[in-house]
Coordinates of C-alpha atoms in Angstrom, one line a residue:
X23 CA 67.2 98.9 68.9
X24 CA 64.0 97.2 70.0
X25 CA 65.4 96.6 73.5
X26 CA 66.7 100.1 73.8
X27 CA 63.5 101.7 72.6
X28 CA 61.2 99.4 74.5
X29 CA 62.8 100.5 77.8
X30 CA 62.1 104.1 77.0
X31 CA 58.7 104.2 75.2
X32 CA 55.6 102.0 74.8
X33 CA 55.7 99.0 72.5
X34 CA 53.4 100.7 70.0
X35 CA 55.6 103.8 70.0
X36 CA 58.7 101.7 69.5
X37 CA 57.0 100.0 66.6
X38 CA 56.4 103.3 64.9
X39 CA 59.9 104.6 65.5
X40 CA 61.5 101.4 64.3
X41 CA 59.2 101.4 61.2
X42 CA 61.1 104.4 59.9
X43 CA 64.2 102.3 59.6
X44 CA 63.0 98.7 59.4
X45 CA 59.7 97.8 57.7
X46 CA 57.1 95.6 59.3
X47 CA 58.5 95.5 62.9
X48 CA 55.4 95.0 65.1
X49 CA 54.8 95.9 68.7
X50 CA 54.7 92.2 69.4
X51 CA 58.2 91.8 68.0
X52 CA 59.4 94.6 70.3
X53 CA 57.7 92.8 73.2
X54 CA 59.3 89.5 72.4
X55 CA 62.8 91.1 72.2
X56 CA 62.2 92.7 75.6
X57 CA 60.9 89.4 77.0
X58 CA 64.0 87.5 75.8
X59 CA 66.4 90.2 77.2
X60 CA 64.5 90.3 80.5
X61 CA 64.6 86.5 80.9
X62 CA 68.4 86.7 80.4
X63 CA 68.7 89.3 83.2
X64 CA 66.5 87.3 85.6
X65 CA 68.3 84.0 84.9
X66 CA 71.7 85.6 85.5
X67 CA 70.5 87.2 88.8
X68 CA 69.1 83.9 90.0
X69 CA 72.2 82.0 89.1
X70 CA 74.4 84.4 91.0
X71 CA 72.1 84.5 94.0
X72 CA 72.1 80.7 94.2
X73 CA 75.9 80.6 93.9
X74 CA 76.3 82.9 96.9
X75 CA 73.4 81.9 99.2
X76 CA 73.2 78.2 98.3
X77 CA 76.7 77.2 97.2
X78 CA 78.5 79.5 99.6
X79 CA 80.6 81.4 97.0
X80 CA 81.9 84.9 98.0
X81 CA 81.5 87.6 95.4
X82 CA 84.8 89.4 94.7
X83 CA 84.1 93.2 94.4
X84 CA 87.0 95.3 93.1
X85 CA 86.0 98.8 94.4
X86 CA 86.8 99.9 98.0
X87 CA 84.7 102.3 100.0
X88 CA 84.7 103.1 103.7
X89 CA 81.0 103.9 103.7
X90 CA 78.2 102.8 101.6
X91 CA 74.7 104.3 101.4
X92 CA 71.8 101.9 100.4
X93 CA 68.3 103.2 99.8
X94 CA 65.1 101.3 98.9
X95 CA 61.5 101.9 98.0
X96 CA 58.5 100.2 96.4
X97 CA 56.7 101.4 93.3
X98 CA 53.0 100.5 92.9
X99 CA 52.1 99.4 89.4
X100 CA 48.8 98.2 87.8
X101 CA 48.4 94.6 86.9
X102 CA 46.5 92.8 84.2
X103 CA 45.5 89.2 84.1
X104 CA 45.8 88.8 87.9
X105 CA 43.4 88.7 90.8
X106 CA 45.1 91.8 92.3
X107 CA 44.8 95.2 90.7
X108 CA 48.2 96.4 92.0
X109 CA 51.6 95.1 92.9
X110 CA 54.9 96.5 94.0
X111 CA 58.2 96.7 92.1
X112 CA 61.0 96.8 94.7
X113 CA 64.0 99.0 93.9
X114 CA 67.3 99.0 95.9
X115 CA 70.3 101.1 95.0
X116 CA 73.7 101.8 96.6
X117 CA 76.2 104.6 96.2
X118 CA 79.3 105.9 97.8
X119 CA 78.3 109.5 98.4
X120 CA 77.2 112.7 96.7
X121 CA 79.2 115.1 94.7
X122 CA 79.1 118.8 95.5
X123 CA 78.2 121.6 93.2
X124 CA 75.2 123.1 91.5
X125 CA 73.9 119.7 90.4
X126 CA 74.9 117.1 93.0
X127 CA 75.1 113.5 91.7
X128 CA 75.4 110.1 93.3
X129 CA 78.9 108.7 93.2
X130 CA 79.2 105.2 91.5
X131 CA 75.5 104.4 91.8
X132 CA 74.3 100.8 91.2
X133 CA 70.7 99.6 91.1
X134 CA 68.7 96.3 91.5
X135 CA 65.0 96.0 90.9
X136 CA 62.3 93.4 90.4
X137 CA 58.8 92.2 91.2
X138 CA 59.9 89.8 93.9
X139 CA 59.7 89.2 97.6
X140 CA 61.7 91.2 100.2
X141 CA 64.2 88.4 101.0
X142 CA 65.0 87.8 97.3
X143 CA 65.5 91.5 96.4
X144 CA 67.9 92.0 99.3
X145 CA 69.8 88.8 98.5
X146 CA 70.1 89.9 94.8
X147 CA 71.2 93.3 96.0
X148 CA 73.8 91.9 98.3
X149 CA 75.2 89.7 95.5
X150 CA 75.3 92.5 92.9
X151 CA 76.8 95.1 95.3
X152 CA 79.3 92.4 96.4
X153 CA 80.4 92.1 92.8
X154 CA 81.0 95.9 92.6
X155 CA 82.4 96.7 96.1
X156 CA 84.6 94.7 98.4
X157 CA 82.0 94.7 101.2
X158 CA 84.6 93.4 103.7
X159 CA 86.3 96.7 103.5
X160 CA 83.2 98.8 104.1
X161 CA 83.0 100.2 107.7
X162 CA 79.5 101.6 107.6
X163 CA 76.4 100.8 105.6
X164 CA 73.5 103.2 106.0
X165 CA 70.2 101.9 104.9
X166 CA 67.5 104.4 104.1
X167 CA 63.8 104.0 103.4
X168 CA 60.2 105.1 104.2
X169 CA 59.8 102.9 107.2
X170 CA 58.3 99.9 105.5
X171 CA 59.1 96.6 107.2
X172 CA 60.7 95.0 104.1
X173 CA 63.2 97.9 103.8
X174 CA 64.4 97.3 107.4
X175 CA 65.4 93.8 106.4
X176 CA 68.3 95.4 104.5
X177 CA 69.7 96.5 107.8
X178 CA 70.2 92.9 108.8
X179 CA 71.5 91.9 105.4
X180 CA 74.2 94.5 105.4
X181 CA 74.7 94.8 109.2
X182 CA 74.0 98.5 108.8
X183 CA 72.2 101.5 110.4
X184 CA 68.6 102.4 109.5
X185 CA 67.6 106.0 108.6
X186 CA 64.2 107.3 107.7
X187 CA 64.1 109.0 104.3
X188 CA 63.4 112.8 104.8
X189 CA 61.2 112.9 101.7
X190 CA 58.7 110.5 103.1
X191 CA 58.9 112.1 106.5
X192 CA 58.0 115.5 105.0
X193 CA 55.2 114.0 103.1
X194 CA 53.7 112.4 106.2
X195 CA 54.0 115.7 108.0
X196 CA 52.2 117.5 105.2
X197 CA 49.4 114.9 105.0
X198 CA 48.7 115.1 108.7
X199 CA 49.3 118.8 109.5
X200 CA 48.7 120.7 106.2
X201 CA 45.6 122.4 107.7
X202 CA 47.5 123.7 110.7
X203 CA 50.5 125.7 109.6
X204 CA 51.4 126.6 113.2
X205 CA 51.5 122.9 114.3
X206 CA 53.4 121.9 111.2
X207 CA 56.1 124.4 111.8
X208 CA 56.4 123.6 115.5
X209 CA 56.6 119.8 114.9
X210 CA 59.2 120.3 112.2
X211 CA 61.4 122.4 114.5
X212 CA 61.0 119.8 117.3
X213 CA 62.1 117.1 114.9
X214 CA 65.1 119.1 113.8
X215 CA 66.1 119.3 117.5
X216 CA 65.4 115.6 117.8
X217 CA 63.2 116.4 120.8
X218 CA 60.8 113.4 121.0
X219 CA 59.0 114.6 124.1
X220 CA 58.2 118.0 122.6
X221 CA 57.2 116.4 119.3
X222 CA 54.7 114.1 121.0
X223 CA 53.2 116.9 123.1
X224 CA 52.7 119.0 119.9
X225 CA 51.0 116.2 118.1
X226 CA 48.8 115.5 121.1
X227 CA 47.6 119.2 121.1
X228 CA 47.1 119.1 117.3
X229 CA 44.9 116.0 117.6
X230 CA 42.7 117.6 120.2
X231 CA 41.9 120.4 117.8
X232 CA 40.4 118.3 115.1
X233 CA 37.9 115.5 114.7
X234 CA 37.2 112.5 112.4
X235 CA 39.7 111.7 109.6
X236 CA 41.9 114.7 110.4
X237 CA 42.4 113.5 113.9
X238 CA 43.2 109.9 112.7
X239 CA 45.9 111.3 110.4
X240 CA 47.5 113.2 113.3
X241 CA 47.4 110.0 115.5
X242 CA 48.8 107.9 112.6
X243 CA 51.6 110.4 112.2
X244 CA 52.5 110.1 115.9
X245 CA 52.6 106.3 115.5
X246 CA 54.7 106.6 112.4
X247 CA 57.2 108.8 114.1
X248 CA 57.4 106.6 117.1
X249 CA 58.1 103.5 115.0
X250 CA 60.8 105.3 113.0
X251 CA 62.4 107.5 115.7
X252 CA 65.6 105.5 115.6
X253 CA 65.8 106.2 111.9
X254 CA 65.3 109.9 112.4
X255 CA 67.8 110.6 115.2
X256 CA 70.7 108.4 114.1
X257 CA 71.9 110.3 111.0
X258 CA 73.7 113.7 111.2
X259 CA 71.9 116.5 109.4
X260 CA 74.9 117.1 107.1
X261 CA 74.7 113.5 105.9
X262 CA 71.0 113.0 105.3
X263 CA 69.9 110.3 102.8
X264 CA 67.0 111.1 100.5
X265 CA 67.9 110.2 96.9
X266 CA 65.4 107.4 96.6
X267 CA 62.4 109.3 95.3
X268 CA 64.3 110.7 92.3
X269 CA 65.7 107.3 91.5
X270 CA 62.3 105.7 91.6
X271 CA 60.9 108.4 89.3
X272 CA 63.7 108.2 86.7
X273 CA 64.5 104.5 86.8
X274 CA 61.1 102.8 87.2
X275 CA 58.1 105.1 87.3
X276 CA 58.9 107.0 84.1
X277 CA 58.4 103.8 82.0
X278 CA 56.2 101.6 84.1
X279 CA 53.6 104.1 85.5
X280 CA 52.5 105.8 82.3
X281 CA 48.8 106.5 82.0
X282 CA 47.0 103.3 81.2
X283 CA 50.0 101.1 81.6
X284 CA 49.2 97.6 82.9
X285 CA 51.6 94.7 83.4
X286 CA 51.6 91.0 83.9
X287 CA 53.6 89.9 86.8
X288 CA 56.3 88.3 84.6
X289 CA 56.4 91.3 82.3
X290 CA 56.7 93.8 85.2
X291 CA 59.6 91.8 86.7
X292 CA 61.4 91.6 83.4
X293 CA 61.0 95.3 82.6
X294 CA 62.1 96.4 86.1
X295 CA 65.3 94.3 85.8
X296 CA 66.0 95.8 82.3
X297 CA 65.4 99.3 83.6
X298 CA 67.9 98.7 86.5
X299 CA 70.4 97.3 84.0
X300 CA 69.9 100.4 81.9
X301 CA 70.5 102.6 84.9
X302 CA 73.7 100.7 85.5
X303 CA 74.9 101.2 82.0
X304 CA 74.7 97.4 81.4
X305 CA 71.7 97.0 79.1
X306 CA 73.9 96.2 76.1
X307 CA 75.0 93.0 77.8
X308 CA 71.5 91.6 77.2
X309 CA 71.1 92.6 73.6
X310 CA 70.5 89.7 71.2
X311 CA 72.9 90.4 68.4
X312 CA 72.2 88.6 65.1
X313 CA 75.4 88.2 63.1
X314 CA 75.2 88.9 59.4
X315 CA 77.6 87.1 57.0
X316 CA 78.5 88.8 53.7
X317 CA 79.2 86.3 50.9
X318 CA 81.2 87.3 47.8
X319 CA 79.2 87.0 44.6
X320 CA 80.4 84.7 41.9
X321 CA 78.6 86.8 39.3
X322 CA 80.9 88.7 37.0
X323 CA 79.8 91.8 35.2
X324 CA 81.2 92.3 31.7
X325 CA 81.9 96.0 31.4
X326 CA 83.6 95.7 28.0
X327 CA 82.0 97.3 25.0
X328 CA 81.5 94.8 22.2
X329 CA 82.8 95.7 18.8
X330 CA 79.3 96.1 17.3
X331 CA 78.3 98.5 20.0
X332 CA 81.6 100.4 19.9
X333 CA 81.1 101.2 16.2
X334 CA 77.7 102.8 17.0
X335 CA 78.8 104.7 20.1
X336 CA 78.5 108.1 18.5
X337 CA 75.0 107.4 17.4
X338 CA 74.2 106.2 20.9
X339 CA 75.5 109.4 22.4
X340 CA 73.5 111.5 20.0
X341 CA 70.4 109.7 20.9
X342 CA 71.0 109.6 24.6
X343 CA 72.6 113.1 25.0
X344 CA 70.9 115.1 22.2
X345 CA 72.4 118.3 23.6
X346 CA 75.6 117.4 21.9
X347 CA 74.1 117.7 18.4
X348 CA 71.3 120.2 19.2
X349 CA 71.1 124.0 18.9
X350 CA 73.0 124.5 22.2
X351 CA 76.0 122.5 21.2
X352 CA 78.2 125.6 21.3
X353 CA 77.3 126.2 25.0
X354 CA 80.6 126.4 27.0
X355 CA 79.4 124.0 29.5
X356 CA 78.6 121.4 26.9
X357 CA 82.0 121.9 25.3
X358 CA 83.9 121.6 28.5
X359 CA 82.0 118.9 30.3
X360 CA 79.8 116.7 28.2
X361 CA 82.4 116.5 25.4
X362 CA 85.0 115.4 27.9
X363 CA 82.6 112.7 29.0
X364 CA 82.4 111.6 25.4
X365 CA 86.2 111.5 25.1
X366 CA 86.4 109.4 28.2
X367 CA 83.8 107.0 26.8
X368 CA 85.8 106.8 23.6
X369 CA 88.9 105.8 25.6
X370 CA 87.0 103.2 27.4

């Protein structure tokens, strides 16, 4: 319960909730249970990564899919006890496609996360996804992200195609052109047509109309689009990626970016891994179960009434149940119920 609650609420809140069921469970106890579980996740991931990338074992995935979508992003978190104020938890997830309907969902989604370097997170993702899917049967892997250099490393890892995430594209457009609605609309339409020449001309005109920081934002947008143009034009409109932001919010940010939350590097890595395991429905694998053995007692309880006590049973009943001899002794309830009890006691 500590592990389950600790991945949903703060350690102090988990202490309070557990206190309703188990007395004297402290926030530090919850923290220790999360630490133990997180260490088990990290050790398992490292052992599997070493087995594949050092010993040369090939993971044997059971599911088959012709196409796999892989998206990645970083989540900035506050640090404590470190020279840096912030660090980045990396999250990578893969899925086979999206269901249709009023509430589309990702088909067979699997997630990997941790406060580690880019090479390690992609190797861990390759190993984990390789245990789920038979990657040799996958024809196309589409890797989506916000344009960060570490995300592009996934293209090489999976021999896939890179695509710019539309959420981050829209955000960059809004940041640079929010004050010029006409330019924003024109640039958006040019991007939809995948017309790079027209897009560049529109941004050049927009930059000439502003000065200072506003002009730098427009020029930065032009550089961002140029660096990611291959990721913009390569994916058909009907098959756009763009699920990463929701996954980041629900998987990592909801727990790790609360107001005032600060993490050590080790604690952040462990929590990120536990949250990924929870997203995969595998958190129970890392619970520490303490078995309880029930021993039969050798104590025998003598339920027999001794002769001396049996002789005085009517006196005991009159003293213990005075209603039988009192003014309400004729009450129908007393006659039908209490006197039957007395008769049963006499038989015993």
